[in-house]
Amino acid sequence: MTMSNQAYARIGKSQTSGNGLFADKAIPAGESVLSISRPLVGVVEAARLSDTCANCFKWTAESSIGSRPNVESNGVKACTGCRTVGYCSRACQKEGWKRHHKYECEIMASTVSKGNMPTAARATMQFLIRRAKGLINDETWESVLSMESHIEDMRAAGGEKWMEVQLVAQGAWAFSMTQAEFTLGFATEMLGRVLTNSLTLVTPTYDPVGICIDPLAAMANQSCDPNAVVVMDGPVISFRSLRPIKKDEEIFISYVDGTNPFARRQQELKQRWHFTCKCTKCQKGPTTPSDLYSISPNNLDAKWKATADHLLRETPFAKEPANYVGDDVNSRRAAVIQGVAFDKLETARSTSDPRQAISLIEDGMRTCFQSKLFPVHRQPYAALRHDLLVNMISTGNHGIAFAQGAKSYFHVDPVLFPEPHHPMRVVHNWRLAMLLMYLGSEQDNPMTRDMVEQGVDLGIIIYGLLIEVQSNVASSHGKDSSFARAVQRKVQEVEVDMTRGDVGALRGVEKRIEKEWKLFRQMGSWMQY
Ligand SMILES: C[S@@+](CC[C@H](N)C(=O)[O-])C[C@H]1O[C@@H](n2cnc3c(N)ncnc32)[C@H](O)[C@@H]1O
């Protein structure tokens, strides 16, 4: 059925819900659990069509620092038929045409659907068309049909969301021209399967480029404290172990940000996936570190109590289940403060103007910092900092981006991603090294001048970070992954630069890294919030 080149996982009955994936053997931490050479269906999202290959999903854009480590790229060329979908090479174009595009080209060319058909509609259409044309065999189709759709839950929930589901399904069904093979009801259920089982298609550095659905990957249940994590490398989807997994143990991935507080995780899973999460972390309720405040909400200072009371009157945040903290007045105050901070994060994520996003994010961070409720690793404080860094990079504020990255490196990531080989932590460290490299080349940047004046050896910190990435990348992404190769190339480049032919120049470098790390650690406290 699925194109799988390696799997230590089998499908079995789960204690959590329905079917799940189980380890076939004991798997050490940092190993591939499951590797699918290409998902059954993968769709590049509208915003990425012009710079992402629709066949191998390679992202070719001139991108932000630390994203897309493979620079050897000539972009994508749009299909001459629809002028919408793009390919990175002739070979990809040929392969993509054969697999599916020949049936989709005309649809994508039509002015109605061009660029504005929802990604889930296109994925649904792919399932319908490919089955109707005999491109999905009976065995694979059976596994597609066995994926949960939650369509009855969506219907029962009703409202605008159900209306949207019906509308999208109608569009996918009509454009697919498979009315002779499938009913509208069947197309709606297929859309339900797409919505319930899709994974975000990402680059090795977790930049989103679309969605994908594969019946084998879709067997993995969710945990807010997962033992495996999804890593993608072009069309290859892997599940990699975060910690040792015992033989016959269930393999869990996270569908949501497992570092969010309990009520928010539960609400998101209920709304988006229609289930009440029964994972081990959720069973502990709001008692894990993800829910802990720095001070008890009872000890908010008078100014913040007054601010919270004003917010309770003026905003709906405390009433939202995702912000629930408790029923007493101080819990409601904490809930509204938390709600405001999450609202800033979400609004910033929905704006396309990075300057406006920065202003919203800074508001949110000030709320977290000044209320004294939030430790740096408590959400949404950590996510706000992450987004601030990304937006600071895109507005050319590399110095501030670096100082925020240093704070995350020392104070946030080790708490949120305790495994040094956690792919998210490895990717963050890689980006920090790339950012520092960039900063080092900006001779007139006041931050660069300051660091050099203080005697900081930027080259050694860059090298230390890269060595750390290099020592974890085989576990985080796989030793043969394109990301591991890019890291290897960068380390070699930096070593050539550092030694300039004198191999002895790297002798004692560990001591030098240790010394610079003391200064680097201080940089982690440069930003007040
Ligand atoms: C991608 S499927 C996973 C495979 C699914 N258990 C099956 O038998 O097809 C996602 C669905 O599994 C169920 N599920 C996954 N993780 C769960 C959890 N932690 N608690 C409760 N239900 C869960 C939910 O119904 C969810 O919509």
Coordinates of C-alpha atoms and ligand atoms in Angstrom, one line a residue:
M1 CA 0.0 0.0 0.0
T2 CA 2.1 2.9 1.2
M3 CA 5.5 3.3 -0.2
S4 CA 7.5 2.5 2.9
N5 CA 11.2 1.8 2.7
Q6 CA 11.6 1.1 6.4
A7 CA 9.3 0.5 9.3
Y8 CA 9.7 -0.7 12.8
A9 CA 6.1 0.0 13.4
R10 CA 2.9 -2.1 12.9
I11 CA -0.7 -1.3 13.2
G12 CA -2.5 -2.5 16.3
K13 CA -5.4 -1.9 18.7
S14 CA -4.7 1.1 20.9
Q15 CA -5.7 1.6 24.5
T16 CA -6.0 5.3 23.6
S17 CA -8.3 5.2 20.6
G18 CA -9.1 2.9 17.7
N19 CA -6.0 1.7 15.9
G20 CA -2.5 3.0 16.6
L21 CA 1.1 2.3 15.7
F22 CA 3.2 0.0 17.8
A23 CA 7.0 -0.7 17.9
D24 CA 8.0 -4.0 16.4
K25 CA 11.2 -4.0 18.3
A26 CA 13.0 -2.0 21.0
I27 CA 14.0 1.3 19.4
P28 CA 16.7 3.5 20.9
A29 CA 16.3 7.3 21.1
G30 CA 17.1 9.2 17.9
E31 CA 16.3 6.4 15.4
S32 CA 13.9 6.2 12.5
V33 CA 10.7 4.4 13.6
L34 CA 9.0 4.7 10.3
S35 CA 10.0 6.1 6.9
I36 CA 7.6 6.6 4.0
S37 CA 9.3 7.4 0.8
R38 CA 6.3 9.5 -0.4
P39 CA 2.9 10.1 1.1
L40 CA -0.1 8.9 -0.9
V41 CA -1.3 12.4 -1.4
G42 CA 0.7 15.6 -1.0
V43 CA -0.4 19.1 -1.9
V44 CA 1.6 22.3 -1.9
E45 CA -0.4 25.2 -0.4
A46 CA -1.4 28.2 -2.5
A47 CA 1.2 30.6 -1.0
R48 CA 4.1 28.2 -1.8
L49 CA 3.1 27.1 -5.3
S50 CA 5.5 29.5 -7.0
D51 CA 8.5 28.4 -5.0
T52 CA 8.0 24.8 -4.0
C53 CA 8.2 21.8 -6.3
A54 CA 4.8 20.0 -6.6
N55 CA 6.6 16.7 -7.0
C56 CA 9.5 16.5 -4.6
F57 CA 8.2 19.3 -2.3
K58 CA 11.6 21.0 -2.4
W59 CA 11.3 24.6 -1.2
T60 CA 13.4 26.8 -3.5
A61 CA 12.6 30.3 -2.3
E62 CA 15.2 32.9 -1.3
S63 CA 14.4 32.3 2.3
S64 CA 15.0 33.6 5.7
I65 CA 18.3 32.9 7.6
G66 CA 18.6 29.4 8.8
S67 CA 15.7 28.1 6.6
R68 CA 16.4 26.0 3.5
P69 CA 20.0 25.0 4.1
N70 CA 20.4 23.7 0.6
V71 CA 21.2 26.7 -1.6
E72 CA 21.8 24.9 -4.9
S73 CA 18.6 25.7 -6.5
N74 CA 17.2 27.4 -9.6
G75 CA 13.7 27.9 -8.3
V76 CA 10.7 26.2 -9.8
K77 CA 9.3 26.5 -13.3
A78 CA 5.5 26.8 -13.6
C79 CA 3.7 24.1 -15.6
T80 CA 3.1 25.6 -19.1
G81 CA -0.4 24.2 -19.1
C82 CA -1.9 25.7 -15.9
R83 CA 0.9 28.2 -15.0
T84 CA 0.1 27.5 -11.4
V85 CA 1.9 24.4 -10.2
G86 CA 5.7 24.4 -10.3
Y87 CA 8.5 21.9 -10.7
C88 CA 12.2 22.1 -9.8
S89 CA 13.4 19.9 -12.7
R90 CA 12.2 18.3 -15.9
A91 CA 12.3 14.9 -14.1
C92 CA 10.0 16.1 -11.4
Q93 CA 7.7 17.6 -13.9
K94 CA 7.5 14.3 -15.8
E95 CA 6.9 12.3 -12.6
G96 CA 4.4 14.8 -11.3
W97 CA 2.5 14.8 -14.6
K98 CA 2.2 11.0 -14.6
R99 CA 1.3 10.7 -11.0
H100 CA -1.5 13.2 -10.9
H101 CA -1.1 16.5 -12.6
K102 CA -2.3 15.4 -16.0
Y103 CA -5.8 15.1 -14.4
E104 CA -5.5 18.3 -12.4
C105 CA -3.8 20.7 -14.9
E106 CA -7.0 21.9 -16.6
I107 CA -8.7 22.4 -13.3
M108 CA -5.8 24.4 -11.9
A109 CA -5.8 26.5 -15.1
S110 CA -9.4 27.5 -14.8
T111 CA -9.8 31.0 -13.5
V112 CA -12.2 29.9 -10.8
S113 CA -9.9 27.5 -9.1
K114 CA -6.6 29.1 -9.9
G115 CA -4.6 29.6 -6.8
N116 CA -7.6 29.9 -4.6
M117 CA -8.8 26.4 -4.1
P118 CA -8.3 25.4 -0.5
T119 CA -5.4 22.9 0.1
A120 CA -7.8 20.4 1.7
A121 CA -10.1 20.5 -1.4
R122 CA -7.2 19.8 -3.7
A123 CA -6.1 16.8 -1.5
T124 CA -9.7 15.5 -1.5
M125 CA -9.8 15.9 -5.3
Q126 CA -6.6 14.0 -5.6
F127 CA -8.0 11.0 -3.7
L128 CA -11.2 11.0 -5.8
I129 CA -9.5 11.4 -9.2
R130 CA -6.7 9.0 -8.6
R131 CA -9.0 6.3 -7.4
A132 CA -11.4 6.9 -10.3
K133 CA -8.5 6.7 -12.8
G134 CA -7.3 3.4 -11.3
L135 CA -4.1 5.0 -9.8
I136 CA -4.9 3.8 -6.2
N137 CA -5.2 0.0 -6.0
D138 CA -7.8 -1.8 -3.9
E139 CA -5.6 -2.6 -1.0
T140 CA -4.4 1.0 -0.6
W141 CA -8.0 2.2 -1.1
E142 CA -9.2 0.0 1.7
S143 CA -6.6 1.6 4.0
V144 CA -7.8 5.0 2.8
L145 CA -11.3 4.2 3.7
S146 CA -10.3 2.9 7.1
M147 CA -9.0 6.4 8.1
E148 CA -11.3 8.1 10.5
S149 CA -13.3 11.0 9.0
H150 CA -15.2 12.4 12.1
I151 CA -17.8 13.6 9.5
E152 CA -20.7 12.9 11.9
D153 CA -19.0 14.9 14.6
M154 CA -18.5 17.8 12.2
R155 CA -22.2 17.6 11.1
A156 CA -23.3 17.5 14.7
A157 CA -21.1 20.5 15.6
G158 CA -22.9 22.4 12.8
G159 CA -22.4 26.1 12.5
E160 CA -20.2 28.0 10.1
K161 CA -17.5 25.3 10.2
W162 CA -19.9 22.6 8.9
M163 CA -21.1 25.0 6.2
E164 CA -17.6 25.5 5.1
V165 CA -16.9 21.8 5.1
Q166 CA -19.9 21.2 2.8
L167 CA -18.9 24.0 0.5
V168 CA -15.3 22.8 0.2
A169 CA -16.5 19.2 -0.4
Q170 CA -18.9 20.4 -3.1
G171 CA -16.1 22.3 -4.9
A172 CA -13.7 19.3 -4.7
W173 CA -16.4 16.9 -5.9
A174 CA -17.6 19.2 -8.8
F175 CA -14.0 20.0 -10.0
S176 CA -12.9 16.3 -9.8
M177 CA -15.5 15.3 -12.4
T178 CA -15.9 12.0 -10.6
Q179 CA -19.7 12.3 -10.2
A180 CA -20.1 9.0 -12.0
E181 CA -17.9 7.2 -9.5
F182 CA -18.7 9.0 -6.2
T183 CA -21.6 10.7 -4.5
L184 CA -21.3 14.2 -2.9
G185 CA -21.7 12.4 0.5
F186 CA -18.7 10.3 -0.2
A187 CA -16.6 13.3 -1.3
T188 CA -17.6 15.0 2.0
E189 CA -16.5 12.0 4.0
M190 CA -13.2 12.0 2.1
L191 CA -12.7 15.7 3.0
G192 CA -13.4 14.7 6.6
R193 CA -10.6 12.1 6.3
V194 CA -8.3 14.7 4.8
L195 CA -9.0 17.1 7.7
T196 CA -8.6 14.4 10.4
N197 CA -5.5 12.7 9.0
S198 CA -3.4 15.3 7.2
L199 CA 0.1 16.2 8.4
T200 CA 1.6 19.6 7.6
L201 CA 4.1 19.2 4.8
V202 CA 7.2 20.9 6.1
T203 CA 10.8 21.4 5.0
P204 CA 13.6 19.8 7.2
T205 CA 13.7 23.2 9.1
Y206 CA 9.9 23.0 9.7
D207 CA 8.8 25.7 7.3
P208 CA 5.3 24.7 6.2
V209 CA 4.7 24.2 2.5
G210 CA 1.5 22.2 2.3
I211 CA -0.3 19.2 3.6
C212 CA 0.1 15.4 3.1
I213 CA -2.0 12.4 3.9
D214 CA -0.8 8.8 4.1
P215 CA -2.8 5.9 5.5
L216 CA 0.1 4.4 7.4
A217 CA 1.3 7.7 9.0
A218 CA -2.4 8.4 9.8
M219 CA -2.5 5.4 12.2
A220 CA -0.3 7.3 14.7
N221 CA -2.3 8.5 17.7
Q222 CA -1.5 11.8 19.4
S223 CA 0.2 12.6 22.7
C224 CA 1.1 15.9 24.2
D225 CA 4.2 14.1 25.5
P226 CA 5.1 12.1 22.4
N227 CA 7.8 9.5 22.1
A228 CA 8.3 10.2 18.4
V229 CA 8.4 13.2 16.1
V230 CA 7.7 13.8 12.5
V231 CA 10.6 14.9 10.3
M232 CA 10.3 15.5 6.5
D233 CA 12.9 15.6 3.8
G234 CA 11.4 16.5 0.5
P235 CA 8.8 13.7 -0.1
V236 CA 10.2 11.4 2.6
I237 CA 8.2 11.4 5.8
S238 CA 9.9 9.9 8.9
F239 CA 8.8 9.3 12.4
R240 CA 11.9 9.5 14.7
S241 CA 12.1 8.3 18.3
L242 CA 12.6 11.1 20.9
R243 CA 13.4 8.6 23.6
P244 CA 13.9 4.8 23.8
I245 CA 10.7 3.0 22.8
K246 CA 10.1 -0.5 24.1
K247 CA 9.0 -3.4 21.9
D248 CA 5.2 -3.4 21.6
E249 CA 5.0 0.1 23.1
E250 CA 2.6 2.5 21.2
I251 CA 4.2 5.2 19.1
F252 CA 2.7 8.7 19.6
I253 CA 3.3 11.9 17.7
S254 CA 1.9 15.4 18.6
Y255 CA -0.9 16.8 16.5
V256 CA -0.7 20.1 18.4
D257 CA 1.9 22.1 20.4
G258 CA 2.2 19.8 23.4
T259 CA 3.9 22.6 25.3
N260 CA 0.7 24.6 25.5
P261 CA -1.4 24.6 28.7
F262 CA -3.8 21.8 29.3
A263 CA -7.1 23.6 28.5
R264 CA -5.7 25.0 25.2
R265 CA -4.4 21.6 24.0
Q266 CA -7.7 20.0 24.9
Q267 CA -9.7 22.7 23.2
E268 CA -7.6 22.7 20.0
L269 CA -7.9 18.9 19.7
K270 CA -11.6 19.0 20.3
Q271 CA -12.2 21.7 17.8
R272 CA -9.9 20.7 15.0
W273 CA -9.9 16.9 15.4
H274 CA -13.1 16.3 17.3
F275 CA -11.7 14.2 20.2
T276 CA -10.9 14.6 23.9
C277 CA -7.2 13.8 24.3
K278 CA -6.6 10.9 26.6
C279 CA -2.8 11.1 26.5
T280 CA -0.7 10.5 29.6
K281 CA 0.0 14.2 29.9
C282 CA -3.6 15.2 29.5
Q283 CA -4.6 12.6 32.1
K284 CA -2.5 14.6 34.6
G285 CA -4.7 17.7 33.9
P286 CA -3.4 21.2 34.4
T287 CA -0.6 20.1 36.8
T288 CA 2.4 19.6 34.5
P289 CA 5.1 22.3 34.0
S290 CA 3.2 23.5 30.9
D291 CA 0.5 25.0 33.3
L292 CA 2.7 26.3 36.0
Y293 CA 3.0 30.0 36.6
S294 CA 6.0 31.8 38.2
I295 CA 3.8 33.2 40.9
S296 CA 0.4 32.2 42.2
P297 CA -2.4 34.2 40.5
N298 CA -3.3 35.1 44.1
N299 CA -0.1 37.1 44.3
L300 CA -0.6 39.3 41.3
D301 CA 0.3 42.9 42.2
A302 CA -2.4 45.5 42.6
K303 CA -1.7 47.1 39.2
W304 CA -2.1 43.8 37.4
K305 CA -5.2 42.9 39.4
A306 CA -6.8 46.2 38.3
T307 CA -5.6 45.6 34.7
A308 CA -7.0 42.1 34.7
D309 CA -10.4 43.3 36.1
H310 CA -10.6 45.8 33.3
L311 CA -9.8 43.1 30.8
L312 CA -12.4 40.8 32.3
R313 CA -15.0 43.5 31.7
E314 CA -13.8 44.5 28.2
T315 CA -12.6 41.3 26.6
P316 CA -14.1 37.8 26.1
F317 CA -10.8 35.9 26.7
A318 CA -11.6 34.6 30.2
K319 CA -14.8 32.9 28.9
E320 CA -13.0 30.9 26.3
P321 CA -12.5 27.3 27.3
A322 CA -8.9 27.4 25.9
N323 CA -7.9 30.0 28.6
Y324 CA -9.6 28.3 31.5
V325 CA -7.6 28.4 34.7
G326 CA -10.2 28.1 37.5
D327 CA -13.5 29.6 38.7
D328 CA -12.2 31.9 41.6
V329 CA -11.5 35.5 40.9
N330 CA -7.7 35.2 40.8
S331 CA -7.8 32.3 38.4
R332 CA -10.1 34.3 36.2
R333 CA -7.6 37.2 36.3
A334 CA -4.8 34.8 35.3
A335 CA -7.1 33.4 32.5
V336 CA -7.7 36.8 31.0
I337 CA -4.0 37.8 31.1
Q338 CA -3.1 34.5 29.4
G339 CA -5.9 35.1 26.9
V340 CA -4.6 38.5 25.9
A341 CA -1.1 37.1 25.4
F342 CA -2.3 34.2 23.3
D343 CA -4.5 36.6 21.3
K344 CA -1.5 38.8 20.5
L345 CA 0.4 35.7 19.3
E346 CA -2.5 34.5 17.1
T347 CA -3.2 37.9 15.7
A348 CA 0.5 38.4 14.9
R349 CA 0.5 35.0 13.1
S350 CA -2.4 36.1 10.9
T351 CA -0.8 39.4 9.8
S352 CA 1.5 39.4 6.7
D353 CA 3.2 42.6 7.8
P354 CA 6.3 41.7 10.0
R355 CA 6.4 45.1 11.6
Q356 CA 2.8 44.9 12.7
A357 CA 3.5 41.4 13.9
I358 CA 6.5 42.6 15.9
S359 CA 4.4 45.3 17.6
L360 CA 1.7 42.7 18.6
I361 CA 4.3 40.2 19.8
E362 CA 6.1 42.7 21.9
D363 CA 2.8 43.7 23.5
G364 CA 2.2 40.0 24.3
M365 CA 5.7 39.6 25.7
R366 CA 5.4 42.7 27.9
T367 CA 2.1 41.3 29.3
C368 CA 3.9 38.0 30.2
F369 CA 6.9 39.7 31.6
Q370 CA 5.3 42.5 33.6
S371 CA 2.5 40.5 35.1
K372 CA 5.3 38.2 36.5
L373 CA 3.0 35.2 35.9
F374 CA 5.0 33.5 33.2
P375 CA 8.3 31.7 33.4
V376 CA 10.2 32.2 30.1
H377 CA 9.3 28.7 29.0
R378 CA 5.6 29.0 29.8
Q379 CA 3.4 29.4 26.7
P380 CA 2.6 31.7 25.1
Y381 CA 5.7 33.5 26.3
A382 CA 8.1 31.0 24.6
A383 CA 6.2 31.0 21.3
L384 CA 6.0 34.8 21.3
R385 CA 9.8 34.9 21.6
H386 CA 10.2 32.4 18.8
D387 CA 8.0 34.5 16.5
L388 CA 9.7 37.7 17.5
L389 CA 13.0 36.2 16.4
V390 CA 11.6 35.1 13.0
N391 CA 10.0 38.5 12.4
M392 CA 13.2 40.4 13.6
I393 CA 15.1 38.4 11.0
S394 CA 12.7 39.3 8.2
T395 CA 12.9 43.0 9.1
G396 CA 16.8 42.9 9.2
N397 CA 17.1 43.3 13.0
H398 CA 19.7 40.6 13.3
G399 CA 21.2 41.8 16.5
I400 CA 17.9 41.6 18.5
A401 CA 17.0 38.3 16.8
F402 CA 20.3 36.9 18.0
A403 CA 19.9 38.1 21.6
Q404 CA 16.4 36.6 21.7
G405 CA 17.7 33.4 20.2
A406 CA 20.5 33.3 22.8
K407 CA 17.8 33.6 25.5
S408 CA 15.8 30.7 24.0
Y409 CA 19.0 28.6 23.6
F410 CA 19.9 28.8 27.3
H411 CA 16.5 29.3 29.1
V412 CA 13.7 28.0 26.9
D413 CA 14.6 25.2 24.5
P414 CA 16.3 22.9 27.1
V415 CA 13.0 23.0 29.1
L416 CA 10.6 22.6 26.2
F417 CA 12.7 20.1 24.2
P418 CA 14.7 18.3 26.9
E419 CA 16.2 15.8 24.4
P420 CA 19.3 17.5 22.8
H421 CA 18.4 15.6 19.5
H422 CA 14.9 17.0 19.5
P423 CA 14.6 18.1 15.8
M424 CA 13.0 21.4 16.8
R425 CA 15.9 22.2 19.1
V426 CA 18.5 21.1 16.5
V427 CA 16.8 23.3 13.9
H428 CA 16.7 26.3 16.3
N429 CA 20.5 25.9 17.1
W430 CA 21.3 25.7 13.4
R431 CA 19.3 28.9 12.7
L432 CA 21.1 30.6 15.6
A433 CA 24.5 29.6 14.1
M434 CA 23.5 30.9 10.7
L435 CA 22.2 34.1 12.3
L436 CA 25.4 34.7 14.1
M437 CA 27.3 34.1 10.9
Y438 CA 25.3 36.8 9.3
L439 CA 25.7 39.1 12.2
G440 CA 29.4 38.6 12.1
S441 CA 29.5 39.8 8.5
E442 CA 27.6 43.0 9.4
Q443 CA 30.7 45.0 10.6
D444 CA 28.7 48.2 11.2
N445 CA 26.0 46.4 13.3
P446 CA 26.2 48.0 16.8
M447 CA 25.6 44.5 18.3
T448 CA 28.5 43.1 16.3
R449 CA 30.8 46.0 17.3
D450 CA 29.8 45.6 21.0
M451 CA 30.5 41.9 21.0
V452 CA 33.9 42.3 19.3
E453 CA 34.8 45.1 21.7
Q454 CA 33.9 42.9 24.6
G455 CA 36.4 40.4 23.2
V456 CA 33.8 37.8 22.1
D457 CA 35.1 35.4 19.5
L458 CA 32.1 35.1 17.2
G459 CA 33.8 32.4 15.1
I460 CA 34.2 30.1 18.1
I461 CA 30.6 30.5 19.1
I462 CA 29.4 29.8 15.6
Y463 CA 31.7 26.8 15.5
G464 CA 30.5 25.6 18.9
L465 CA 26.9 25.8 17.8
L466 CA 27.6 24.0 14.6
I467 CA 29.4 21.2 16.3
E468 CA 26.5 20.8 18.6
V469 CA 24.1 20.6 15.6
Q470 CA 26.4 18.2 13.9
S471 CA 26.6 15.9 16.9
N472 CA 22.8 15.7 17.1
V473 CA 21.7 15.8 13.5
A474 CA 22.1 12.0 12.8
S475 CA 19.6 11.4 15.6
S476 CA 17.3 14.3 14.9
H477 CA 17.0 14.0 11.1
G478 CA 19.0 10.9 10.1
K479 CA 22.6 10.7 9.0
D480 CA 21.7 10.5 5.3
S481 CA 19.2 13.3 5.3
S482 CA 19.7 16.4 3.2
F483 CA 19.8 18.5 6.3
A484 CA 22.6 16.4 7.8
R485 CA 24.6 16.8 4.6
A486 CA 24.0 20.6 4.7
V487 CA 25.2 20.7 8.3
Q488 CA 28.3 18.6 7.4
R489 CA 29.1 21.0 4.5
K490 CA 28.8 24.0 6.7
V491 CA 31.0 22.6 9.4
Q492 CA 33.7 21.8 6.8
E493 CA 33.4 25.3 5.3
V494 CA 33.9 26.9 8.8
E495 CA 36.8 24.6 9.6
V496 CA 38.5 25.5 6.4
D497 CA 38.0 29.1 7.3
M498 CA 39.3 28.7 10.8
T499 CA 42.4 26.6 9.9
R500 CA 43.4 28.2 6.6
G501 CA 45.5 25.2 5.8
D502 CA 47.0 24.9 9.3
V503 CA 45.3 21.7 10.7
G504 CA 46.8 22.4 14.2
A505 CA 44.7 25.5 14.4
L506 CA 41.8 23.5 15.8
R507 CA 43.9 22.0 18.6
G508 CA 42.4 22.9 22.0
V509 CA 39.2 24.3 20.4
E510 CA 37.0 22.6 23.1
K511 CA 38.7 24.8 25.8
R512 CA 38.1 27.9 23.6
I513 CA 34.5 27.0 23.1
E514 CA 34.1 26.5 26.9
K515 CA 35.5 30.0 27.5
E516 CA 33.3 31.7 24.9
W517 CA 30.3 29.9 26.2
K518 CA 30.5 31.9 29.4
L519 CA 30.2 35.1 27.4
F520 CA 27.5 33.6 25.2
R521 CA 25.5 32.6 28.3
Q522 CA 25.6 36.3 29.4
M523 CA 24.1 37.2 26.0
G524 CA 21.2 35.0 26.9
S525 CA 20.3 37.7 29.6
W526 CA 20.7 40.7 27.4
M527 CA 17.0 41.1 26.7
Q528 CA 14.9 42.2 29.6
Y529 CA 11.9 40.3 28.2
Ligands
LIG1 C1 -5.0 10.3 12.6 S1 -6.1 9.3 13.4 C2 -5.2 8.2 14.4 C3 -5.6 6.7 14.2 C4 -7.0 6.4 14.7 N1 -6.9 6.0 16.1 C5 -7.6 5.3 13.9 O1 -8.0 4.2 14.5 O2 -7.8 5.5 12.7 C6 -6.7 10.5 14.5 C7 -7.9 10.1 15.4 O3 -7.5 9.2 16.4 C8 -8.1 9.4 17.6 N2 -7.1 9.8 18.6 C9 -5.8 10.1 18.3 N3 -5.1 10.4 19.4 C10 -6.0 10.4 20.4 C11 -5.9 10.7 21.8 N4 -4.7 11.1 22.4 N5 -7.0 10.6 22.6 C12 -8.2 10.2 22.1 N6 -8.3 10.0 20.7 C13 -7.3 10.0 19.9 C14 -9.1 10.6 17.4 O4 -10.3 10.1 17.0 C15 -8.4 11.3 16.2 O5 -9.3 12.0 15.4

